[in-house]
Coordinates of C-alpha atoms and ligand atoms in Angstrom, one line a residue:
M1 CA 0.0 0.2 0.0
S2 CA 1.2 3.4 -0.8
T3 CA 1.9 6.1 1.8
S4 CA 2.6 9.8 1.5
D5 CA 5.5 11.2 2.9
A6 CA 4.1 14.5 4.3
T7 CA 5.7 14.3 7.7
D8 CA 9.5 13.8 6.7
D9 CA 10.3 17.1 9.2
P10 CA 12.9 16.5 11.8
E11 CA 11.1 19.3 13.6
L12 CA 7.9 17.2 14.1
K13 CA 5.6 19.0 17.0
N14 CA 5.1 15.2 18.3
N15 CA 7.0 12.3 17.1
H16 CA 4.4 9.7 17.3
L17 CA 4.3 9.4 13.5
T18 CA 6.9 7.7 11.2
P19 CA 7.9 9.9 8.4
A20 CA 5.4 7.8 6.1
G21 CA 2.7 9.5 8.5
L22 CA 1.7 5.9 10.3
L23 CA 1.4 5.4 14.0
K24 CA 4.5 4.3 15.4
S25 CA 4.3 0.9 16.8
D26 CA 6.4 -1.8 18.7
L27 CA 3.5 -4.5 18.6
W28 CA 4.3 -7.4 16.9
L29 CA 1.0 -7.5 14.5
D30 CA 2.2 -4.2 13.3
K31 CA 5.7 -5.6 12.1
P32 CA 5.7 -6.4 8.2
D33 CA 6.3 -10.2 9.3
A34 CA 3.4 -10.5 11.2
V35 CA 1.5 -13.1 9.3
D36 CA 4.7 -15.3 9.0
A37 CA 4.8 -14.7 12.9
I38 CA 1.1 -16.0 13.4
G39 CA 2.1 -18.9 11.3
R40 CA 5.1 -19.8 13.7
R41 CA 2.9 -19.5 16.8
I42 CA 0.5 -21.8 15.6
A43 CA 3.1 -24.1 14.2
S44 CA 4.7 -24.1 17.7
G45 CA 1.2 -24.6 19.5
R46 CA 1.8 -21.0 21.2
I47 CA -1.8 -20.1 19.7
S48 CA -4.7 -22.2 18.2
E49 CA -5.5 -22.3 14.7
E50 CA -8.8 -20.3 15.5
Q51 CA -6.9 -17.4 17.3
G52 CA -4.5 -17.4 14.3
V53 CA -7.3 -16.9 12.1
N54 CA -8.6 -13.9 13.9
L55 CA -4.9 -12.3 14.7
R56 CA -4.6 -12.9 11.0
Q57 CA -7.5 -10.7 10.1
Y58 CA -6.6 -8.3 12.7
A59 CA -2.9 -7.7 11.2
E60 CA -4.3 -7.5 7.7
D61 CA -8.0 -6.1 8.1
G62 CA -7.6 -4.2 11.2
Y63 CA -10.4 -6.1 13.2
L64 CA -11.5 -9.4 14.3
S65 CA -14.8 -10.7 15.5
F66 CA -16.3 -13.6 17.6
D67 CA -19.4 -14.6 19.3
L68 CA -19.0 -14.3 23.2
N69 CA -22.0 -16.7 23.9
L70 CA -23.2 -14.2 26.7
D71 CA -26.0 -15.6 29.1
E72 CA -29.5 -14.0 28.6
S73 CA -28.9 -12.4 32.0
V74 CA -26.4 -9.9 30.9
Y75 CA -28.9 -8.4 28.2
S76 CA -31.6 -8.1 30.6
D77 CA -29.4 -6.7 33.5
L78 CA -28.1 -4.3 31.2
E79 CA -31.4 -3.0 30.1
A80 CA -32.7 -2.6 33.8
S81 CA -29.4 -0.8 34.8
V82 CA -29.8 1.6 32.0
N83 CA -33.6 2.2 33.0
R84 CA -32.4 2.6 36.7
M85 CA -29.7 5.0 35.7
W86 CA -32.6 7.2 33.8
Q87 CA -34.9 7.0 36.9
E88 CA -32.4 7.5 39.7
K89 CA -29.9 9.8 37.8
P90 CA -27.2 8.9 40.2
S91 CA -24.4 11.7 40.5
D92 CA -21.4 9.3 40.2
I93 CA -22.1 8.4 36.7
V94 CA -21.3 10.4 33.6
Y95 CA -23.2 10.7 30.4
A96 CA -23.3 12.8 27.0
F97 CA -26.0 13.8 24.9
D98 CA -24.8 15.9 22.1
G99 CA -21.8 17.7 23.8
P100 CA -19.2 17.1 26.3
L101 CA -19.6 14.8 29.2
R102 CA -21.9 15.8 32.3
R103 CA -22.6 13.9 35.5
M104 CA -25.8 12.2 35.2
H105 CA -27.8 14.0 37.8
E106 CA -28.0 16.7 35.2
A107 CA -29.9 14.6 32.5
E108 CA -33.4 15.1 31.0
E109 CA -35.1 11.9 30.0
A110 CA -37.7 13.6 27.9
T111 CA -35.1 15.5 25.7
E112 CA -31.7 13.5 26.2
R113 CA -32.8 9.9 25.9
R114 CA -32.4 9.7 22.4
P115 CA -29.3 9.5 19.5
P116 CA -26.6 9.8 20.1
Y117 CA -26.7 9.9 24.0
R118 CA -24.3 7.5 25.7
I119 CA -23.5 6.6 29.3
M120 CA -19.8 6.2 30.3
G121 CA -18.7 3.8 33.1
L122 CA -21.9 1.9 33.4
E123 CA -19.9 -1.1 35.1
T124 CA -19.8 1.3 38.4
H125 CA -23.6 0.3 38.6
C126 CA -24.1 -2.6 36.5
E127 CA -22.7 -6.3 37.2
A128 CA -23.6 -7.2 33.9
A129 CA -21.6 -4.3 32.5
M130 CA -18.7 -5.3 34.7
S131 CA -18.6 -8.7 33.3
L132 CA -18.1 -7.0 29.8
Y133 CA -15.6 -4.4 31.2
L134 CA -13.4 -7.3 32.4
N135 CA -14.5 -10.2 29.9
R136 CA -12.0 -12.9 30.0
T137 CA -12.3 -13.9 26.5
I138 CA -11.8 -10.4 25.2
F139 CA -8.7 -10.1 27.5
D140 CA -7.3 -13.4 26.4
Y141 CA -7.1 -11.6 22.8
L142 CA -5.9 -8.5 23.9
R143 CA -3.0 -10.3 25.8
L144 CA -2.2 -11.9 22.6
I145 CA -2.4 -8.6 20.7
F146 CA -0.4 -6.5 23.3
E147 CA 2.1 -9.3 24.5
E148 CA 1.6 -7.5 27.7
R149 CA -1.3 -7.3 30.5
P150 CA -3.9 -5.3 29.1
V151 CA -6.0 -2.8 31.2
A152 CA -9.5 -1.6 30.4
T153 CA -10.6 1.8 30.4
Q154 CA -13.4 4.3 29.1
S155 CA -16.4 2.2 29.0
I156 CA -19.4 3.7 27.0
Y157 CA -22.7 2.4 26.5
F158 CA -25.1 3.2 23.6
Q159 CA -28.9 2.8 23.5
Y160 CA -28.8 4.0 19.8
G161 CA -26.1 4.7 17.3
S162 CA -23.3 7.2 17.9
R163 CA -23.5 9.0 14.5
Q164 CA -19.9 9.6 14.6
Q165 CA -18.0 10.4 11.7
L166 CA -15.1 8.1 10.7
H167 CA -12.2 8.2 12.9
R168 CA -9.3 6.4 14.2
D169 CA -9.2 6.3 18.1
P170 CA -5.7 7.4 19.0
V171 CA -6.9 10.9 17.2
H172 CA -9.4 11.5 20.5
V173 CA -8.3 9.0 22.8
Y174 CA -4.4 9.6 24.5
M175 CA -2.9 6.3 25.4
D176 CA 1.1 6.3 26.1
P177 CA 2.5 4.6 23.8
P178 CA -0.1 6.0 21.7
S179 CA -0.2 2.7 19.3
H180 CA -1.0 0.6 22.6
L181 CA -4.8 0.8 22.1
A182 CA -7.6 -1.4 20.9
A183 CA -11.2 -1.2 21.6
A184 CA -13.9 -4.3 21.9
W185 CA -17.6 -3.4 20.7
V186 CA -20.1 -5.9 22.0
A187 CA -23.7 -6.0 20.4
L188 CA -26.2 -5.9 23.2
E189 CA -29.1 -6.9 20.5
D190 CA -29.2 -8.0 16.8
I191 CA -28.1 -4.7 14.8
H192 CA -30.8 -3.4 12.4
P193 CA -29.2 -2.1 9.4
E194 CA -31.1 1.0 9.9
G195 CA -30.2 1.5 13.4
G196 CA -27.1 3.4 12.6
P197 CA -24.6 0.6 13.0
L198 CA -20.9 0.7 13.7
T199 CA -18.9 1.0 10.5
Y200 CA -15.3 0.3 10.0
V201 CA -13.0 0.5 6.6
P202 CA -11.1 -2.6 6.6
G203 CA -7.3 -2.5 5.9
S204 CA -7.6 1.4 6.7
H205 CA -5.1 0.9 9.6
K206 CA -2.4 0.7 7.2
L207 CA -2.9 4.1 5.6
P208 CA -1.2 7.4 7.1
Y209 CA -2.7 9.5 9.3
F210 CA -4.5 12.9 8.4
Q211 CA -2.4 15.7 9.7
F212 CA -3.7 19.0 10.9
E213 CA -0.3 20.6 10.3
P214 CA 2.7 18.5 9.7
G215 CA 3.1 15.9 12.7
V216 CA 0.0 16.8 14.5
Y217 CA -2.7 14.0 14.2
Q218 CA -4.5 14.5 17.6
F219 CA -7.6 16.4 17.9
D220 CA -7.4 19.0 20.4
H221 CA -10.8 20.3 21.6
Y222 CA -9.5 23.8 22.4
S223 CA -7.7 24.7 19.4
H224 CA -9.5 22.7 16.6
T225 CA -13.1 23.5 15.6
A226 CA -15.9 21.1 14.0
A227 CA -14.7 22.3 10.5
D228 CA -11.3 20.8 11.2
A229 CA -13.1 17.6 12.3
N230 CA -15.1 17.5 9.0
R231 CA -11.8 18.1 7.2
M232 CA -10.1 15.4 8.8
A233 CA -13.0 12.7 8.1
L234 CA -13.6 14.0 4.6
A235 CA -9.6 13.7 3.8
E236 CA -9.5 10.3 5.6
E237 CA -12.6 9.1 3.3
E238 CA -11.0 10.2 0.2
Q239 CA -7.5 8.7 1.1
A240 CA -9.5 5.4 1.7
K241 CA -11.5 5.6 -1.4
A242 CA -8.2 6.3 -3.2
H243 CA -6.8 3.0 -2.1
G244 CA -9.8 1.2 -2.9
L245 CA -11.0 0.6 0.5
A246 CA -14.7 0.9 1.5
A247 CA -16.6 1.3 4.7
E248 CA -18.5 -1.9 5.9
A249 CA -21.6 -2.0 8.1
F250 CA -21.2 -4.3 11.6
L251 CA -24.5 -6.1 11.5
P252 CA -23.8 -8.7 14.2
K253 CA -26.3 -11.0 16.2
R254 CA -26.3 -9.6 19.9
G255 CA -23.3 -11.2 21.8
Q256 CA -21.0 -10.8 18.9
V257 CA -17.9 -8.6 19.5
L258 CA -15.7 -6.7 17.4
I259 CA -12.1 -5.8 18.5
W260 CA -10.3 -3.2 16.3
H261 CA -6.8 -2.4 15.8
H262 CA -5.8 1.3 17.1
S263 CA -5.7 2.9 13.5
L264 CA -8.6 1.4 12.0
L265 CA -11.0 4.0 10.7
H266 CA -14.3 3.6 12.2
G267 CA -17.6 5.4 13.1
G268 CA -21.4 5.3 13.8
S269 CA -23.4 5.5 10.6
P270 CA -26.7 7.7 10.3
G271 CA -29.8 5.7 11.5
S272 CA -33.5 6.1 12.6
D273 CA -34.2 7.6 15.7
A274 CA -36.7 4.9 16.2
I275 CA -34.5 1.8 16.2
T276 CA -32.2 1.0 19.1
R277 CA -28.5 -0.1 18.5
K278 CA -27.7 -1.1 21.7
S279 CA -24.1 -1.6 22.3
F280 CA -21.0 -1.7 25.1
V281 CA -17.7 -0.7 23.8
V282 CA -14.5 -0.7 26.0
H283 CA -11.1 0.6 25.5
Y284 CA -7.7 -0.9 26.2
T285 CA -4.3 -0.3 26.7
T286 CA -1.1 -1.4 28.6
M287 CA 0.3 0.1 31.7
Q288 CA 3.9 0.6 30.0
Y289 CA 3.6 4.3 30.4
Y290 CA 0.0 5.0 31.0
D291 CA -0.9 5.3 34.3
S292 CA -4.2 7.0 34.6
S293 CA -7.7 7.1 32.8
M294 CA -8.9 10.8 32.3
Q295 CA -12.3 12.0 31.5
S296 CA -13.0 16.0 30.7
I297 CA -16.4 16.7 32.1
S298 CA -18.6 20.0 31.9
K299 CA -20.0 21.1 35.1
P300 CA -22.1 24.3 36.2
D301 CA -19.3 26.9 37.6
G302 CA -21.7 28.3 40.3
V303 CA -22.5 31.5 38.7
G304 CA -24.8 30.7 36.1
G305 CA -22.3 29.4 33.3
R306 CA -20.2 26.2 32.8
E307 CA -16.8 25.1 33.0
M308 CA -14.8 22.2 32.3
E309 CA -12.9 19.9 34.8
I310 CA -10.5 17.2 34.1
W311 CA -10.9 14.2 36.3
Q312 CA -8.2 11.4 36.5
S313 CA -8.2 7.6 37.9
Y314 CA -5.2 6.2 38.9
D315 CA -7.0 3.3 40.6
V316 CA -6.7 -0.2 39.0
F317 CA -8.6 -3.4 40.2
S318 CA -8.5 -6.8 39.1
R319 CA -10.8 -9.5 38.7
N320 CA -10.5 -13.0 37.4
G321 CA -7.0 -12.2 36.0
C322 CA -8.1 -8.9 34.0
Q323 CA -7.7 -5.4 35.1
G324 CA -9.1 -2.4 34.7
F325 CA -9.4 1.4 35.5
R326 CA -12.0 2.5 38.0
A327 CA -13.9 5.4 36.3
P328 CA -12.6 8.7 36.9
V329 CA -15.8 10.2 38.3
L330 CA -15.6 8.1 41.4
G331 CA -12.1 9.4 42.4
A332 CA -12.9 13.0 41.7
L333 CA -16.4 12.6 43.9
A334 CA -14.3 10.9 46.7
S335 CA -11.7 13.5 47.2
Ligands
AKG1 O1 -20.1 2.9 18.6 C1 -20.0 3.7 17.6 O2 -20.8 3.9 16.6 C2 -18.6 4.2 17.5 C3 -17.9 4.0 18.9 C4 -16.4 4.5 18.8 O3 -16.0 5.3 17.9 C5 -15.5 4.3 19.9 O4 -16.0 3.9 20.9 O5 -14.2 4.7 19.7

């Protein structure tokens, strides 16, 4: 795949990108010999044939998918918990409607329980969400991908489609190193084609990043605008098209998970407001350099306006051999 060479500049504002504009990565599946390395691991018995097939798809197409075989109670518990969140509106959980995150006690069900609202950190109030946040089968794949202990962070529950433009996660989700990032998206119902399904562009993880200026690929909410975000989405789409790549909709049965590569282009397609698209997504990294989970919250400033506050959680907990950050809101409210 050909790549542009826009960042061949020693004075890069950051050095996360290669001169060809790809995200630097030390992960084995990002190396040119990944497919051979997978073959060697199958041959030596380190991974199963099935894992090998999935990891090959991850290396070549940028995602892998399988059925989690979830118990019926996971769906019903999640459903009941989400309804409870809207009834009780606890202050120690965070949601967003069509703007920055806010504490749930500010939520207005009549006007905001519709697309593209989302709830962050539902695992703090829901055992079924916790069982997905720290799901052992997903963690087993992440261990193979990272070759390090993964840590879960930033879960999001969607009742409807996200309507998000095509993007790559490191542009918005800052890990350290940035390539130590993957996400798992679990369908909580059979996904309807008109419900604003998740879309992704197979193979796009091998394309260079859009740069706002040489070396700058991260979206900065303080200095970049919606027009910059549109410019990026358009350029990414055009680049994919120029390489013969096209977006595909993920139309899984409930319980199916999609794990995507840090640099895979993905987003939420437009959908009907009348059709739900229940899903739970978790982001994962390693703790090589990354030591806290962070959230920017919009809150009343006490004099009739609003202000942004950054919340951070350094608290990691383990369960069943899987580890995850506690939601930043819990630490912020406790202190
Ligand atoms: O669920 C979606 O539509 C998109 C989710 C997403 O982009 C993310 O969590 O990074």
